[in-house]
XYZ file of C-alpha atoms in Angstrom:
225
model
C -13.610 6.132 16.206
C -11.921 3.577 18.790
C -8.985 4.206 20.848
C -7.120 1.388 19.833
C -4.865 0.164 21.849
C -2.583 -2.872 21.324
C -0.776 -4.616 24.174
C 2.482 -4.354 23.823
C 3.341 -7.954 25.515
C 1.107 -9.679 23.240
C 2.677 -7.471 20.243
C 6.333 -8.975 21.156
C 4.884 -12.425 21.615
C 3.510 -12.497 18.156
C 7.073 -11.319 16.653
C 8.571 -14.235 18.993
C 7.056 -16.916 17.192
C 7.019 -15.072 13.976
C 10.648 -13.641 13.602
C 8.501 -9.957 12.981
C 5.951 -7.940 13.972
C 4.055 -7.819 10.428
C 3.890 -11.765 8.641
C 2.676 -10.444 5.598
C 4.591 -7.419 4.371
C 4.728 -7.964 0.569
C 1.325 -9.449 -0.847
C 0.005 -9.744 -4.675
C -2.867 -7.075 -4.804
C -3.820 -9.313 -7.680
C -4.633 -12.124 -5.123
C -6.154 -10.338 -2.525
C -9.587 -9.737 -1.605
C -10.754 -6.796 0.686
C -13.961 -8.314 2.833
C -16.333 -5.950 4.131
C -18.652 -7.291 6.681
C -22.163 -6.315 7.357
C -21.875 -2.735 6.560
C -25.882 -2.840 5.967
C -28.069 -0.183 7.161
C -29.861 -2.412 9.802
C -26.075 -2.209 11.662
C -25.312 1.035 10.592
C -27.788 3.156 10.516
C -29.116 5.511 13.311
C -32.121 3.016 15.075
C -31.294 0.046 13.084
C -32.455 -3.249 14.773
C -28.259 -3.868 15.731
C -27.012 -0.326 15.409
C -23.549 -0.208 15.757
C -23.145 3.891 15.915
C -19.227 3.546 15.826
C -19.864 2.015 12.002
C -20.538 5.142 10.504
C -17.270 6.680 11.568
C -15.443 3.911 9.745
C -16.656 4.318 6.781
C -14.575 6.997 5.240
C -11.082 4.623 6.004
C -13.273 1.475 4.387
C -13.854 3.163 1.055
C -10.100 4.588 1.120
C -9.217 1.202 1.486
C -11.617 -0.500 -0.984
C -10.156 2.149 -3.832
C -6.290 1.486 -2.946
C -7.800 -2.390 -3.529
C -9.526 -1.572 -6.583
C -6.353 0.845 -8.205
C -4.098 -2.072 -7.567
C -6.116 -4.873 -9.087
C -7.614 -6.591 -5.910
C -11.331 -7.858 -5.040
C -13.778 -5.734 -2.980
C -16.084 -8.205 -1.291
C -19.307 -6.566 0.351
C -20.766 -9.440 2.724
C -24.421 -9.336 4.088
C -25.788 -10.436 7.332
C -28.652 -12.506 6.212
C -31.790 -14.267 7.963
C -32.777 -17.099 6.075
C -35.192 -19.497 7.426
C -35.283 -21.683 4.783
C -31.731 -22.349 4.498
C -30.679 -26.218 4.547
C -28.792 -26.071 7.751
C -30.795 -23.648 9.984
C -29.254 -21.865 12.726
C -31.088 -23.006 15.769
C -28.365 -23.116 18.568
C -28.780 -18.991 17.555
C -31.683 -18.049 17.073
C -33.993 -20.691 19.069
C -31.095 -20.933 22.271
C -28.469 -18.208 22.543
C -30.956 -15.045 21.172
C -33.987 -14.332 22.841
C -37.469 -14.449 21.230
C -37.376 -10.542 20.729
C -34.012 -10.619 19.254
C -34.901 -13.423 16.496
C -37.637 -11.194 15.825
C -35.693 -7.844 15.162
C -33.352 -9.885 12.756
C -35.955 -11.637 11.047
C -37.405 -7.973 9.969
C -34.124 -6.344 9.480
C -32.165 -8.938 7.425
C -34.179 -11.282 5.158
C -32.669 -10.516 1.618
C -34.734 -7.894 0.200
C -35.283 -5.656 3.836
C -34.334 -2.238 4.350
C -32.260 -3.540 6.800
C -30.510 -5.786 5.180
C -29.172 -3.637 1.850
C -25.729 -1.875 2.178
C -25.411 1.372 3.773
C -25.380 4.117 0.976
C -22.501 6.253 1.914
C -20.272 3.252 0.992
C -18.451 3.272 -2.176
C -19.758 0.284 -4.225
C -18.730 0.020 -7.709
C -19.854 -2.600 -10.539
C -16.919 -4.504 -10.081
C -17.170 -5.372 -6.680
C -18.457 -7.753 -5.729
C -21.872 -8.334 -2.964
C -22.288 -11.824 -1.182
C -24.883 -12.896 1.602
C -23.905 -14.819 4.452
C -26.180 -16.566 7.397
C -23.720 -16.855 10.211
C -21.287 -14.725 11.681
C -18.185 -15.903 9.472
C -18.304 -15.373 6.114
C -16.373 -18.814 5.945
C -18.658 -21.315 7.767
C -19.530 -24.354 5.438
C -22.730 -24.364 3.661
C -24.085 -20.667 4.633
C -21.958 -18.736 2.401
C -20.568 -18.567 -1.414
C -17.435 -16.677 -0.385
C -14.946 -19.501 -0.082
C -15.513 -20.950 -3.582
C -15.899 -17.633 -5.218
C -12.422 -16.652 -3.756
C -10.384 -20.002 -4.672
C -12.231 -19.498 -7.983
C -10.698 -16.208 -8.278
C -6.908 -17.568 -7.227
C -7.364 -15.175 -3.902
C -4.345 -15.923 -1.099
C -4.989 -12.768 1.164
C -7.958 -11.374 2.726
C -8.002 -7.670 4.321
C -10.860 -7.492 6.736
C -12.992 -4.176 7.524
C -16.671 -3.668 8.713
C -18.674 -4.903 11.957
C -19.103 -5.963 14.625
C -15.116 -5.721 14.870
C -15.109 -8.833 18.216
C -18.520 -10.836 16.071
C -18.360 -11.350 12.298
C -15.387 -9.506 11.739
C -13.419 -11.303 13.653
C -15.085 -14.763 13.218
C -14.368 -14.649 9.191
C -10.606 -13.573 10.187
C -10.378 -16.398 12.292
C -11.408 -19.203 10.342
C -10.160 -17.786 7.023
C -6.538 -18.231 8.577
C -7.520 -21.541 9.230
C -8.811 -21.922 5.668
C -5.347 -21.243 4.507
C -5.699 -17.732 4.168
C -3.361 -14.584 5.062
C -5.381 -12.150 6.897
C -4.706 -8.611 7.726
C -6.755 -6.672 9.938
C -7.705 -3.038 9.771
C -7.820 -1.522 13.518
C -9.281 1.945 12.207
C -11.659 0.185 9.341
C -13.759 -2.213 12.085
C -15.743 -1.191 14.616
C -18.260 -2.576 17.667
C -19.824 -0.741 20.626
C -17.372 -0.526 23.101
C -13.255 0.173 23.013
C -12.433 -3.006 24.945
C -14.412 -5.339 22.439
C -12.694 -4.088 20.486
C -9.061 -3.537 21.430
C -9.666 -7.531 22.705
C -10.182 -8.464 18.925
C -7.123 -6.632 17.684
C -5.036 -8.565 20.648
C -6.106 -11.396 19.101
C -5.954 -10.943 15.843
C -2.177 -9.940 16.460
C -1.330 -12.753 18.421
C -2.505 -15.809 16.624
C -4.512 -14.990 12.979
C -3.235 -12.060 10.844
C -1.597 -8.826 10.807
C -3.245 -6.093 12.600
C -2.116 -2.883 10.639
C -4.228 0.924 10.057
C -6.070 1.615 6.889
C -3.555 4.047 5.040
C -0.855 1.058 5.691
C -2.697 -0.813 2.451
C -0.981 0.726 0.087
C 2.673 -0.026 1.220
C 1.625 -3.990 1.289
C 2.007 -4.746 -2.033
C 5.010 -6.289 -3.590
């Protein structure tokens, strides 16, 4: 698990332009949605092509937090990494600038829909009503690569609670622009996790700071109104 770590300067600027440390302290469970990210075997487990061996310690506080979710009427949104190479808009700036040949090549294998790498990891607690959708960037909410903005407004959601990996990558890029997308977004320091403390402590200073509410997993249940 991470030793997390906020700053406390950044923690009293955020309550100095928000009148509080916490902006969203009484929520509708009914209109919130719990997002996992990329809690697939190909980041999770042992010698997956991204292994991200902090993952597996999270996962006890994500399924606490996906049942508080489900026992007060909220969503439970598993998201998938996905490599898609026939998707309208490929990702080229990615995987043909930015990643190296070998690296386009281990996510190929691990993620196309359908991989090994690419299913959810099987110590987390899916249930039929949850719900699983595939993304092909690192936010969930980037136009045109994902379903999960429509199938949330379809749904009436208002507040997202973010847990999975890579805590400073794609959990933190979907918490970003889903605050710009008009969402309230609350952050679970002891349900994310990436490979080093400092990635991630930087994302929760962030997070704090300008896009959500960065709060611990058993503070869920004390959210709703």
């Amino acid at each position: 698990m991470h030793k997390i770590q906020l700053n406390p300067e950044l923690v009293e600027r955020s309550r100095g332009h928000r009148g509080r440390v916490l902006a969203f302290h009484r929520i509708d469970p009914s209109k919130t949605a719990h997002l996992i990210i990329d809690m697939q075997n190909g980041f999770v487990e042992p010698g997956g092509a991204v292994e991200i061996p902090l993952a597996r310690d999270i996962v006890p506080n994500i399924n606490k937090v996906s049942a508080e979710v489900r026992r007060a009427g909220g969503v439970n949104v598993f998201l998938r990494f996905t490599y898609d190479e026939t998707e309208a808009t490929p990702w080229t700036v990615w995987y043909n600038v930015i990643a190296s040949p070998e690296s386009k090549r281990a996510s190929a294998e691990a993620f196309w829909e359908g991989a090994h790498g690419h299913q959810l990891w099987s110590k987390l607690d899916v249930q039929d009503d949850d719900l699983i959708v595939n993304k092909t960037r690192f936010s969930g909410f980037t136009p045109g690569t994902s379903e999960l903005d429509r199938i949330l407004k379809e749904r009436g959601i208002e507040t997202v609670i973010i847990s999975g990996t890579m805590s400073n990558c794609c959990s933190e890029s979907t918490a970003r622009d889903a605050q710009q997308m008009n969402y309230q977004v609350v952050f679970l320091a002891d349900a994310n996790a990436t490979l080093t403390d400092e990635e991630h402590n930087a994302t929760l200073n962030n997070v704090q700071t300008l896009f959500g509410d960065v709060i611990m997993a058993d503070d869920v249940s004390g959210l709703w109104a």
